[in-house]
Coordinates of C-alpha atoms in Angstrom, one line a residue:
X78 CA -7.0 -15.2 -4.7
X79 CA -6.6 -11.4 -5.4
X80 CA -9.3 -9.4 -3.9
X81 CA -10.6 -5.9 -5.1
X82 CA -9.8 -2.9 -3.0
X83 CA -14.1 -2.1 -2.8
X84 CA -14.2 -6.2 -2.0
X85 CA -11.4 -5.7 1.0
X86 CA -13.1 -3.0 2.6
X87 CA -16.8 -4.0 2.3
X88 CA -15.3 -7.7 4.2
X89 CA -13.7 -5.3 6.5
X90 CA -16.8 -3.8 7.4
X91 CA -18.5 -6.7 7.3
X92 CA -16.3 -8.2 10.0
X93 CA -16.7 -5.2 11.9
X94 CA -20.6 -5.4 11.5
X95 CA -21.0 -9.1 12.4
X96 CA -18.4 -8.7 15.6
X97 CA -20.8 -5.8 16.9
X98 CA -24.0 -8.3 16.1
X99 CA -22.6 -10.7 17.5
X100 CA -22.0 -9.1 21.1
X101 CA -25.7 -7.6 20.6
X102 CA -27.6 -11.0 20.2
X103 CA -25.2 -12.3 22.9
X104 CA -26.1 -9.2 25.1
X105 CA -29.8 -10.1 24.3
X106 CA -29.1 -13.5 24.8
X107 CA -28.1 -13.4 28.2
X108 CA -30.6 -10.4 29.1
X109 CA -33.2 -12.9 27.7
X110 CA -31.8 -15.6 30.4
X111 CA -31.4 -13.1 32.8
X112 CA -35.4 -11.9 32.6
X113 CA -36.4 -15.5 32.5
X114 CA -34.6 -16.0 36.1
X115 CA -36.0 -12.6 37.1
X116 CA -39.8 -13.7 35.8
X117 CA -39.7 -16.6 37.7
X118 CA -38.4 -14.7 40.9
X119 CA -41.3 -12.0 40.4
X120 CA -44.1 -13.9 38.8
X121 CA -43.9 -17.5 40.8
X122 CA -41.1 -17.7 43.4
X123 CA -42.5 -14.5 44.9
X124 CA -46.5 -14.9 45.0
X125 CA -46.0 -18.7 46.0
X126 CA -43.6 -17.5 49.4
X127 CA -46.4 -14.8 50.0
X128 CA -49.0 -17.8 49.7
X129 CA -47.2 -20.1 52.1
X130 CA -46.5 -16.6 54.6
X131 CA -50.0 -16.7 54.7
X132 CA -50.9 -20.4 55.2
X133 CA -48.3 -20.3 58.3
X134 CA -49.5 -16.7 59.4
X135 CA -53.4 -18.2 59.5
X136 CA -52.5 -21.8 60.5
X137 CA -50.3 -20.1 64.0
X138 CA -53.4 -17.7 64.7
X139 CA -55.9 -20.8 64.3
X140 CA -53.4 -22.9 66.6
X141 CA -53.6 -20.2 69.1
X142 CA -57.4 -19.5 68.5
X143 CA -58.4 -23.8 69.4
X144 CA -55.8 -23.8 72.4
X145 CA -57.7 -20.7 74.1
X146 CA -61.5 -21.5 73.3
X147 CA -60.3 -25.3 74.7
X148 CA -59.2 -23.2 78.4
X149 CA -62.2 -20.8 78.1
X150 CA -64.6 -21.5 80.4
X151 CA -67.4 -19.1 79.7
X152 CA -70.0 -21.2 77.3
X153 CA -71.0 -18.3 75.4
X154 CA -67.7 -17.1 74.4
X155 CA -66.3 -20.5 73.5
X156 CA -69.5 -20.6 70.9
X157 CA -68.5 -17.4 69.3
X158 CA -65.0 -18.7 68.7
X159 CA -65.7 -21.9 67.7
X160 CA -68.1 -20.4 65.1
X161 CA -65.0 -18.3 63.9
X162 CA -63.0 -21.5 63.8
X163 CA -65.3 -23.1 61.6
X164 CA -66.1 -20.2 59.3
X165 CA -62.7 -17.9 58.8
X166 CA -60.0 -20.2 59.3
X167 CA -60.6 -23.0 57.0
X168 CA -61.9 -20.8 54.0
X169 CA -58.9 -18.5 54.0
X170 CA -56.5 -21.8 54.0
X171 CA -58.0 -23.4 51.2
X172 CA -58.0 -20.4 48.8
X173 CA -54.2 -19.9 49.9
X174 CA -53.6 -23.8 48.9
X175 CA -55.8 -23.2 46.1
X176 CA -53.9 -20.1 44.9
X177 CA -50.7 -21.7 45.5
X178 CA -51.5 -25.0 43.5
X179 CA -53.2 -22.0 40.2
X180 CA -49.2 -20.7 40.6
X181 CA -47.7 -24.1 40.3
X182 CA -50.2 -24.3 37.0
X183 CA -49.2 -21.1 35.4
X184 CA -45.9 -21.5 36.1
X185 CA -45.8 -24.9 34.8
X186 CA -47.1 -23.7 31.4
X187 CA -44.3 -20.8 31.2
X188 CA -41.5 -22.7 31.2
X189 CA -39.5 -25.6 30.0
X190 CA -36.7 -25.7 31.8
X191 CA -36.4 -29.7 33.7
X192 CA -35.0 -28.3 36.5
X193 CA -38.4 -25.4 37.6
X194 CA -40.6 -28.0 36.2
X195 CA -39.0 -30.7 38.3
X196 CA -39.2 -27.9 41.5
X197 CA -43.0 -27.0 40.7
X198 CA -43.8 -30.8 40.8
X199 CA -42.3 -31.2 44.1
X200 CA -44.1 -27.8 45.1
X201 CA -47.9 -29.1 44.2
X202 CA -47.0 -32.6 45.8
X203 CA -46.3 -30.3 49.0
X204 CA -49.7 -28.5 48.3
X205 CA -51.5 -31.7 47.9
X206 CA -50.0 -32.7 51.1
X207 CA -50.7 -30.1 52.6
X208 CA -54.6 -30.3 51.7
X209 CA -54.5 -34.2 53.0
X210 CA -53.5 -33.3 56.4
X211 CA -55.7 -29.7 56.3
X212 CA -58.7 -32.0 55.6
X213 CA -57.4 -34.3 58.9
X214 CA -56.9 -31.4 60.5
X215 CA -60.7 -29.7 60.1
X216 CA -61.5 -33.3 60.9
X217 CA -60.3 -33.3 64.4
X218 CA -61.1 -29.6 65.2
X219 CA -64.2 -30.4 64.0
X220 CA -64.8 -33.0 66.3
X221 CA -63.5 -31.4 69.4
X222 CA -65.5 -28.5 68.5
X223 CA -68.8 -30.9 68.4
X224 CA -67.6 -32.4 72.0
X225 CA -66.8 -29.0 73.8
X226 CA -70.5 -27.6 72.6
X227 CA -71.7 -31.0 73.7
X228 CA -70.0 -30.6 76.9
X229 CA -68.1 -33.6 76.4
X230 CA -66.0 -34.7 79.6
X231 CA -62.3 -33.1 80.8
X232 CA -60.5 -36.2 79.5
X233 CA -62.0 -36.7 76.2
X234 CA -61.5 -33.2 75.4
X235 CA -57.7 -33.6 76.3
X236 CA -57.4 -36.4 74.5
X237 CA -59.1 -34.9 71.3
X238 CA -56.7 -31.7 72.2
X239 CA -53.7 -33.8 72.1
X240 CA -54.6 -35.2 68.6
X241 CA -55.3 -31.8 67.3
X242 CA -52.0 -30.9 68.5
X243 CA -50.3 -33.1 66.8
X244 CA -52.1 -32.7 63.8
X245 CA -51.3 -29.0 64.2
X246 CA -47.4 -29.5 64.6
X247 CA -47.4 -31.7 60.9
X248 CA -49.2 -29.3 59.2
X249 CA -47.1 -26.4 60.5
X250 CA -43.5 -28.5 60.1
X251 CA -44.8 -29.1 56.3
X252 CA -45.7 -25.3 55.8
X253 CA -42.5 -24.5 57.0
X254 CA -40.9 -27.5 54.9
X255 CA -42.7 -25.2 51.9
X256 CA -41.4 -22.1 53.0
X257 CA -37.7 -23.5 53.2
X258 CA -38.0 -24.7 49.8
X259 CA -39.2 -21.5 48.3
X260 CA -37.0 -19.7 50.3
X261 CA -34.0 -21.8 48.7
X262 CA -35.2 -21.7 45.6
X263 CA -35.4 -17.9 45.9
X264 CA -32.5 -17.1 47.0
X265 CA -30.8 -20.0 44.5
X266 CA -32.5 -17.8 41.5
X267 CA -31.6 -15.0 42.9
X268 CA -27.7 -15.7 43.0
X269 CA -27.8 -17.3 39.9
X270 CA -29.5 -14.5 37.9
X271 CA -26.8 -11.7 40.0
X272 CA -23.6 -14.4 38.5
X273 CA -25.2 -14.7 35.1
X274 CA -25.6 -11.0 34.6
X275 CA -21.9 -10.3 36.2
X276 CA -21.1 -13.2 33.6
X277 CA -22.9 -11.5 31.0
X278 CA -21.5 -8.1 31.9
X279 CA -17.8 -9.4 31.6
X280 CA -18.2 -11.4 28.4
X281 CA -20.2 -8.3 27.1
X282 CA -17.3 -6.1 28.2
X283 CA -14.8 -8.8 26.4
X284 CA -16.4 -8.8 23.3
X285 CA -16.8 -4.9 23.1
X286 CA -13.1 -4.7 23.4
X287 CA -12.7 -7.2 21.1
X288 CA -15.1 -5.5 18.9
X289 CA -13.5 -1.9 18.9
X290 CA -10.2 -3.9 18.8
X291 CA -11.6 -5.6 15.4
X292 CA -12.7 -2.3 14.5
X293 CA -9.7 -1.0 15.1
X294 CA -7.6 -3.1 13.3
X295 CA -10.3 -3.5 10.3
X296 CA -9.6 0.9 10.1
X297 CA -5.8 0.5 10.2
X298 CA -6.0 -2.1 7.4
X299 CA -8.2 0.1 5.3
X300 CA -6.1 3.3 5.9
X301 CA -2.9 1.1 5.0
X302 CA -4.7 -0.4 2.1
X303 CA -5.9 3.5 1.0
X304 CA -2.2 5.1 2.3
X305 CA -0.7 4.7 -1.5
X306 CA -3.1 7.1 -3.1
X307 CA -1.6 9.5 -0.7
X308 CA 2.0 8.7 -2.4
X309 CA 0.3 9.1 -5.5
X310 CA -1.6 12.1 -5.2
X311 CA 2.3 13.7 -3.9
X312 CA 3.6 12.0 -7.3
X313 CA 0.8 13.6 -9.0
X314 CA 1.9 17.0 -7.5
X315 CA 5.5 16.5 -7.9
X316 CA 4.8 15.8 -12.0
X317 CA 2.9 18.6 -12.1
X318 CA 6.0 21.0 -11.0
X319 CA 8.0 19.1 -13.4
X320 CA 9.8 16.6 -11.2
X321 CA 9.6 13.8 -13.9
X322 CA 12.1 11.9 -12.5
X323 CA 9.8 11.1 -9.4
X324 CA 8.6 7.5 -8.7
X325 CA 5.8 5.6 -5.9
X326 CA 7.1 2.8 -4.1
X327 CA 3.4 0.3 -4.4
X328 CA 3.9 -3.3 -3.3
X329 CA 0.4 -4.0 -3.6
X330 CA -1.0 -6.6 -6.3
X331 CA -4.6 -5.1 -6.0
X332 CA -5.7 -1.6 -8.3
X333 CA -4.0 1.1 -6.6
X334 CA -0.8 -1.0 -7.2
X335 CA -1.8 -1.0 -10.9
X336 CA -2.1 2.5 -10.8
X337 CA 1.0 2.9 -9.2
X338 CA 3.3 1.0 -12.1
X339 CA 0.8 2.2 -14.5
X340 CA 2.1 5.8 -13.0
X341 CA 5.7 5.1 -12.7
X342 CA 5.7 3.8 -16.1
X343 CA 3.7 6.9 -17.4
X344 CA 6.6 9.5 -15.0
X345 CA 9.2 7.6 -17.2
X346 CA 8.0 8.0 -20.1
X347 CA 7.5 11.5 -19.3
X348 CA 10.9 12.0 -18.0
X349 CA 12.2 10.2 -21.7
X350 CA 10.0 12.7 -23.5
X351 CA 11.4 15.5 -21.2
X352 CA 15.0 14.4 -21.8
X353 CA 14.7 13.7 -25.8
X354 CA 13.1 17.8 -25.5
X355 CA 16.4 19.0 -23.6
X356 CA 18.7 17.1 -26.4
X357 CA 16.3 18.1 -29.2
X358 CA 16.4 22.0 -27.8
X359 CA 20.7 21.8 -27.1
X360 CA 20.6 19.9 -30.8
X361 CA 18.5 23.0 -32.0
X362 CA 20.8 25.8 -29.6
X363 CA 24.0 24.0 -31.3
X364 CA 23.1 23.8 -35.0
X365 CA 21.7 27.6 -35.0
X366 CA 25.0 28.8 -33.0
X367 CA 26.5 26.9 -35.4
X368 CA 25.2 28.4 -38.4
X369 CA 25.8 31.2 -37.0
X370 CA 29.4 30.4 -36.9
X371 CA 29.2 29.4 -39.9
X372 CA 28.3 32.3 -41.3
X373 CA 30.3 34.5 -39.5
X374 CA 33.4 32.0 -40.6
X375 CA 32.5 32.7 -43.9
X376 CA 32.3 36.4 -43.8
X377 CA 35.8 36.5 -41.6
X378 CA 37.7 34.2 -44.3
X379 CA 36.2 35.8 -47.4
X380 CA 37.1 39.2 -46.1
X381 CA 40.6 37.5 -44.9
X382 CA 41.5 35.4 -47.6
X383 CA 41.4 37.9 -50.6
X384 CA 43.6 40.3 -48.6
X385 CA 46.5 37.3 -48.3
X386 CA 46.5 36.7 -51.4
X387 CA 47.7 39.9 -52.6
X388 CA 50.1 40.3 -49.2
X389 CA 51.5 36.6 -50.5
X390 CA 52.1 38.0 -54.1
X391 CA 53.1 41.2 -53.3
X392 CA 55.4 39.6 -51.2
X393 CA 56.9 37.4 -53.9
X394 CA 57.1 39.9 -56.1
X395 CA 59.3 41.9 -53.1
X396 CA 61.6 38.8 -52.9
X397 CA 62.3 39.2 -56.9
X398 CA 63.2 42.9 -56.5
X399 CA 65.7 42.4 -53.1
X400 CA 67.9 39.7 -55.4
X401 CA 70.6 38.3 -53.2
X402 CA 69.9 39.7 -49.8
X403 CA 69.5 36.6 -47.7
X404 CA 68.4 38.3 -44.5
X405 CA 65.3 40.1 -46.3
X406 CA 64.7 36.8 -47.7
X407 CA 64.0 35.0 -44.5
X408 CA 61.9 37.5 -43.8
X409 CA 60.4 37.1 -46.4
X410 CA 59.8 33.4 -45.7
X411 CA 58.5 34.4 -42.8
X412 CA 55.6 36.4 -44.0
X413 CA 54.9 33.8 -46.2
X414 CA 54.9 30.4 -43.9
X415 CA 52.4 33.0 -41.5
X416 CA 50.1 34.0 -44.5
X417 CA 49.9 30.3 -45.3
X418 CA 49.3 29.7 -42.3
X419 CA 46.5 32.0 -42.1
X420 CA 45.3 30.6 -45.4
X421 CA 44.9 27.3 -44.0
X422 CA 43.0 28.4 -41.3
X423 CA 40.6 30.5 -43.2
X424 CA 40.4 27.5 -45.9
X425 CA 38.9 25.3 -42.8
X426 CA 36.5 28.1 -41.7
X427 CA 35.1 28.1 -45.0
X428 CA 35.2 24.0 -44.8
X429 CA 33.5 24.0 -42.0
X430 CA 30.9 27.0 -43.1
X431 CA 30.1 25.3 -46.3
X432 CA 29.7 21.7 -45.5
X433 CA 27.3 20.7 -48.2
X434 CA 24.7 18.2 -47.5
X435 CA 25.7 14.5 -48.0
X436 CA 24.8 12.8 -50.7
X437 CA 24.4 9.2 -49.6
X438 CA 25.1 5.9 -51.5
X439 CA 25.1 2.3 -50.3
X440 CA 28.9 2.1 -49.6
X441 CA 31.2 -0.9 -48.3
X442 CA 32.3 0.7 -44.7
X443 CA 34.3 -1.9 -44.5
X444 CA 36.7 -1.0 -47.8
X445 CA 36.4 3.0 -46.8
X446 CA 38.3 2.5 -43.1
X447 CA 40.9 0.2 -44.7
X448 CA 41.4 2.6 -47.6
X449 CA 41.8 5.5 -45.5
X450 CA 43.9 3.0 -42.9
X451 CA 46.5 2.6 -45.7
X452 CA 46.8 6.4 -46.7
X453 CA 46.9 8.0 -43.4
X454 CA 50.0 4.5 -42.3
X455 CA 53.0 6.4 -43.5
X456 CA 51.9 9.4 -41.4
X457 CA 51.5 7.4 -38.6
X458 CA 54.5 5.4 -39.1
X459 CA 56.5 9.3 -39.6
X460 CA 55.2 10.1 -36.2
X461 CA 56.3 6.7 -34.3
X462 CA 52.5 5.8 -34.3
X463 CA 51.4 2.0 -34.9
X464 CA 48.1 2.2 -36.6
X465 CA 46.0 -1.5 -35.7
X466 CA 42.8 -2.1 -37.8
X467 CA 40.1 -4.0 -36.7
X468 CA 37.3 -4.6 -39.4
X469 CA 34.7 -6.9 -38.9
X470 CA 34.5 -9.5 -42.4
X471 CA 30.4 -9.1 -42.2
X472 CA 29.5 -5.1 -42.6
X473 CA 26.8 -4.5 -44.3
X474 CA 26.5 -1.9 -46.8
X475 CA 25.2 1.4 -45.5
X476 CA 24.2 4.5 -46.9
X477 CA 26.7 7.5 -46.3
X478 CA 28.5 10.2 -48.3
X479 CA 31.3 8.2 -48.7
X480 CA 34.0 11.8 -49.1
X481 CA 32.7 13.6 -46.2
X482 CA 32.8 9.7 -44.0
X483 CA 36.2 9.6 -44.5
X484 CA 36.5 13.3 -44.1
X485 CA 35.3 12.7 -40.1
X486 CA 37.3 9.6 -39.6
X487 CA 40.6 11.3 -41.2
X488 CA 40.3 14.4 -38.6
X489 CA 39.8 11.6 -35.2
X490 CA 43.0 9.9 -36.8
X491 CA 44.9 13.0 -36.8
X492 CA 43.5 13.9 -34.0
X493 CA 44.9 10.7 -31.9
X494 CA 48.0 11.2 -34.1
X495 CA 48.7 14.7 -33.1
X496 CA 47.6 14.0 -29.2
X497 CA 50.8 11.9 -29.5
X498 CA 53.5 13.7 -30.1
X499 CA 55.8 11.3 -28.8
X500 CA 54.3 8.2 -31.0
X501 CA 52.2 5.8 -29.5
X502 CA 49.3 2.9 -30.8
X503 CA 45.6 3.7 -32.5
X504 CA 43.4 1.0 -32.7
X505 CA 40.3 1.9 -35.7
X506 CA 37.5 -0.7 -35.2
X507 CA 34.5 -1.2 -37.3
X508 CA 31.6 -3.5 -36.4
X509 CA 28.2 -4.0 -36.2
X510 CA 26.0 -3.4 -33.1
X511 CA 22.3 -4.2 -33.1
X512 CA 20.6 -1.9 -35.4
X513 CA 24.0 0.7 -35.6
X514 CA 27.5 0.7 -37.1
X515 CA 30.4 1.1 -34.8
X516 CA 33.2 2.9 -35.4
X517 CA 36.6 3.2 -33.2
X518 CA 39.3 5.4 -32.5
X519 CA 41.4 5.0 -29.5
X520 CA 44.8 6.2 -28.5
X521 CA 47.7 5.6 -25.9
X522 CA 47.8 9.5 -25.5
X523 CA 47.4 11.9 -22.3
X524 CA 43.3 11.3 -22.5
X525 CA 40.8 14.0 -22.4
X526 CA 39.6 15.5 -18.9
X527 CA 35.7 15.1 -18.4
X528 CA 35.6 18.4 -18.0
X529 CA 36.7 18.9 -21.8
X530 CA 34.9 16.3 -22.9
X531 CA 31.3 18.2 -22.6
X532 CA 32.5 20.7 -24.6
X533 CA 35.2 18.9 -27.1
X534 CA 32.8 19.1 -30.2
X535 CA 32.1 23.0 -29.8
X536 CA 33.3 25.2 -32.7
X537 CA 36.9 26.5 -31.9
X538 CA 36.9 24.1 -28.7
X539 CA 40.8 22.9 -28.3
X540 CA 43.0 21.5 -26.5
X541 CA 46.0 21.8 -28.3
X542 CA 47.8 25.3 -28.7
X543 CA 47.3 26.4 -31.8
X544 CA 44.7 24.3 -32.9
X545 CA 41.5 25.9 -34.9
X546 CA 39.0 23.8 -32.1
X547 CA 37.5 23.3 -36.0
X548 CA 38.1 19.3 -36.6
X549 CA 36.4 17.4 -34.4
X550 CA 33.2 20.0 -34.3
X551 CA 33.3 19.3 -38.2
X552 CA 33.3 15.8 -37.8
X553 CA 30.4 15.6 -35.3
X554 CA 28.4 17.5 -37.8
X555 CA 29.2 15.1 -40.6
X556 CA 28.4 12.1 -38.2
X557 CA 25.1 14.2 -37.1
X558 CA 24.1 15.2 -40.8
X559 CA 24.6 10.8 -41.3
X560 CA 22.4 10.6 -39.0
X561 CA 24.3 9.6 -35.9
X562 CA 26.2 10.2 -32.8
X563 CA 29.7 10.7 -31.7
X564 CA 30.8 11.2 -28.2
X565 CA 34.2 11.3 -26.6
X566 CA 34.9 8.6 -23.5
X567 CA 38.1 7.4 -22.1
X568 CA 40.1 4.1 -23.3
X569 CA 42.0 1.7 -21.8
X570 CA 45.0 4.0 -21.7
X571 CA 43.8 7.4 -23.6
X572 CA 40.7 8.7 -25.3
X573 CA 38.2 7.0 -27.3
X574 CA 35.9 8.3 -30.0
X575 CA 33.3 6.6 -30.7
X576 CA 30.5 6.7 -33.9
X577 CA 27.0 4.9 -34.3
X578 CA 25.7 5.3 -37.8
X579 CA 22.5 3.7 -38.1
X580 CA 22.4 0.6 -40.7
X581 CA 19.3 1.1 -43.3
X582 CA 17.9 -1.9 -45.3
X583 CA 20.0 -2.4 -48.5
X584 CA 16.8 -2.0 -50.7
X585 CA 17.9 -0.2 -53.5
X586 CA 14.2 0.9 -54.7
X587 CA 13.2 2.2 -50.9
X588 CA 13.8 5.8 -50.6
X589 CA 15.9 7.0 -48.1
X590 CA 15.9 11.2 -47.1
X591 CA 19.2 12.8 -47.4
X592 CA 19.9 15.3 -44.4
X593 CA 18.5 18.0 -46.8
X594 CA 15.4 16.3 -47.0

């Protein structure tokens, strides 16, 4: 399931939120256990070992107390402690057994724990215990205190003595019995509160570092989740100076990797635009430098070619006046191969000056090549060349300027013918390819060097000595004015020219522009 980035981070911070509670109400938790043992300790545990402190403080004094009025001898001071005997000792007892038994109840109704209600049970049954013998006790004392005012005789005092005695040693082995248990249990609550708190402080310490670790981890996933919009804000910047070709490596499935394709795509397009500018501003640079060759052609071969044609005639008209005088008649055919020469050469600035706009009919491409194939074989065949076509039997018709078509093709063929001086094979291929026209010319020749090949359609551009650099620049702007591209590349053994004319619908009523359009 894909998650949202806002989704991510809110669970991310949801875990971090929980993992915190949940170390707090743990915390509390044991705190809570902690001040339970603690309330126990200081509201029961304590006040019931003060109470039985007490009992066995009073009980040891009254012990004392009976053994010394039962060896005093003078009446009157006997009375006054046996009168203290009766009236102090036993009051102060029962209120401590009567306090102890009111903490037994309170603590009782506190808490619910088994185990501290199963203690405070066994705690009254001391207390009530305790009160059975007490009342025995103030039974006998009260008795020998009766005989000794009665002066009773030496033995039955003993005896009564003896009993008391006894009585006294229970009562003071079950107070202590008491004390011991509270004691135990005080010392029991006492460790087990100190181990549940160094329990609790651990396991509190635990889960805080697991906490910060979650937190931790929950920040390192959101800053690697968030760490693409810092690649795209540097794409962003890198755009904006123009770096179109500048793209964001995003994984992701979630928005920002949206936004990342969505910008890659977007720099792409971009960089297409960019590059279709740079051609359309060269395309723009070459057709006004052209025309400004053009022009300048013009002017040269209009203010050349009128001045060769009266040096040609004056010249024949000099050969009619020397008669027989064969060595001024080679010079004379001299001057006039050179002035032809020159005529030629202005003839193809003007061509290439004046190169009217095509007037384009739906033409078989297919009959054009193998027309021009057959009028351009003997040439070949002259030079040693073996011209192979290779038309494909399902052209279309397409819409060209069928003169200045064959025009372009007839300067690549003598091109590849004249690149081969020695003779040599040119393959002309026509075919179809997706939405263009293909057309082929390769060689066996010597190639063209990549450096020459950037600039092999540039007005007087040549590679051959003497050439004009005026044929192939003529035919990229016939192929250009059609609509289409040429460009130079190498073959399997020499060059390769190359030209994609696109194919049009063959509706005769649709209306197509013309390049002057």
């Amino acid at each position: 399931m894909r998650l949202s980035i806002s989704t991510r981070i809110f669970l991310g911070l949801a875990i971090i939120v929980v993992t915190f509670g949940a170390v707090s109400i743990y915390a509390v938790l044991h705190l809570n256990g902690i001040g339970r043992r603690l309330e126990v300790v200081g509201q029961l545990l304590m006040p019931l070992t003060k109470v039985v402190t007490q009992l066995e403080t009073v009980q040891q004094n009254r012990a004392r107390d009976t053994a010394r009025l039962v060896e005093e001898e003078d009446i009157r001071l006997r009375a006054a402690l046996i009168r203290i005997a009766r009236r102090h000792y036993p009051k102060i007892i029962r209120q401590n057994l009567a306090k102890g038994r009111d903490l037994v109840r309170a603590g009782r109704s506190k808490t619910t724990d088994p185990e501290t209600l199963a203690f405070l049970d066994d705690v009254d049954a001391r207390f009530r215990r305790l009160e059975r013998h007490f009342d025995r006790y103030i039974e006998t004392a009260s008795t020998l205190y009766g005989r000794l005012e009665q002066g009773a005789r030496t033995e039955e005092v003993a005896e009564l003595s003896r009993q008391l005695e006894q009585r006294e040693r229970r009562l003071g082995s079950q107070i202590r019995a008491l004390s011991r248990a509270l004691e135990l249990r005080l010392q029991r609550e006492v460790f087990e509160a100190q181990a549940e708190e160094d329990r609790a402080t651990l396991a509190i310490m635990l889960l805080s570092l697991s906490a910060v670790l979650v937190a931790l981890l929950v920040t390192l996933f959101t800053q690697r989740t968030l760490r693409p919009i810092r690649l795209l804000t540097e794409g962003v910047q890198d755009i904006s100076r123009g770096e179109f070709g500048r793209r964001v490596e995003i994984s992701s499935s979630d928005e920002i990797g949206d936004l990342g394709r969505e910008f890659n795509a977007m720099a792409q397009a971009l960089e297409e635009r960019e590059r279709q500018l740079a051609e359309q501003r060269r395309a723009l640079l070459r057709a006004e430098r052209l025309a400004a060759v053009g022009r300048m052609a013009a002017q040269v071969s209009h203010e050349i070619r009128n001045p060769l044609s009266s040096i040609g005639l004056n010249a024949e008209l000099l050969g009619d006046e020397l008669g027989d005088r064969p060595e001024a008649h080679r010079l004379l055919d001299a001057i006039a191969t050179e002035i032809d020469r020159l005529t030629e050469i202005t003839e193809a600035y003007l061509d290439f000056a004046r190169l009217p706009q095509p007037s384009l009919s739906e033409e078989d491409i297919g009959a054009l090549v193998r027309d021009l194939a057959e009028f351009t074989r003997s040439e070949m065949e002259a030079g040693g060349i073996t011209l192979h076509t290779e038309i494909a039997g399902d052209l279309p018709r397409v819409r060209i300027d069928p003169n200045q078509l064959r025009r372009g093709l007839y300067n690549l063929l003598r091109n590849a013918r004249e690149a081969m001086p020695g003779g040599g094979e040119i393959w002309l291929r026509v075919r179809a390819a997706g939405d263009r026209l293909r057309m082929e010319v390769e060689d066996t020749g010597p190639g063209i060097d990549e450096a020459d090949q950037e600039h092999i359609f540039d007005p007087f551009f040549s590679t051959k000595e003497g050439g004009t650099g005026l044929g192939l620049s003529l035919t990229a702007q016939i192929v250009e004015e059609h609509g289409g591209r040429i460009r130079c590349e190498h073959g399997a053994r020499g060059a390769r020219f190359v030209v994609e004319l696109p194919l049009e619908p063959a509706d005769g009523d649709e209306h197509r522009p013309t390049a002057s359009e």
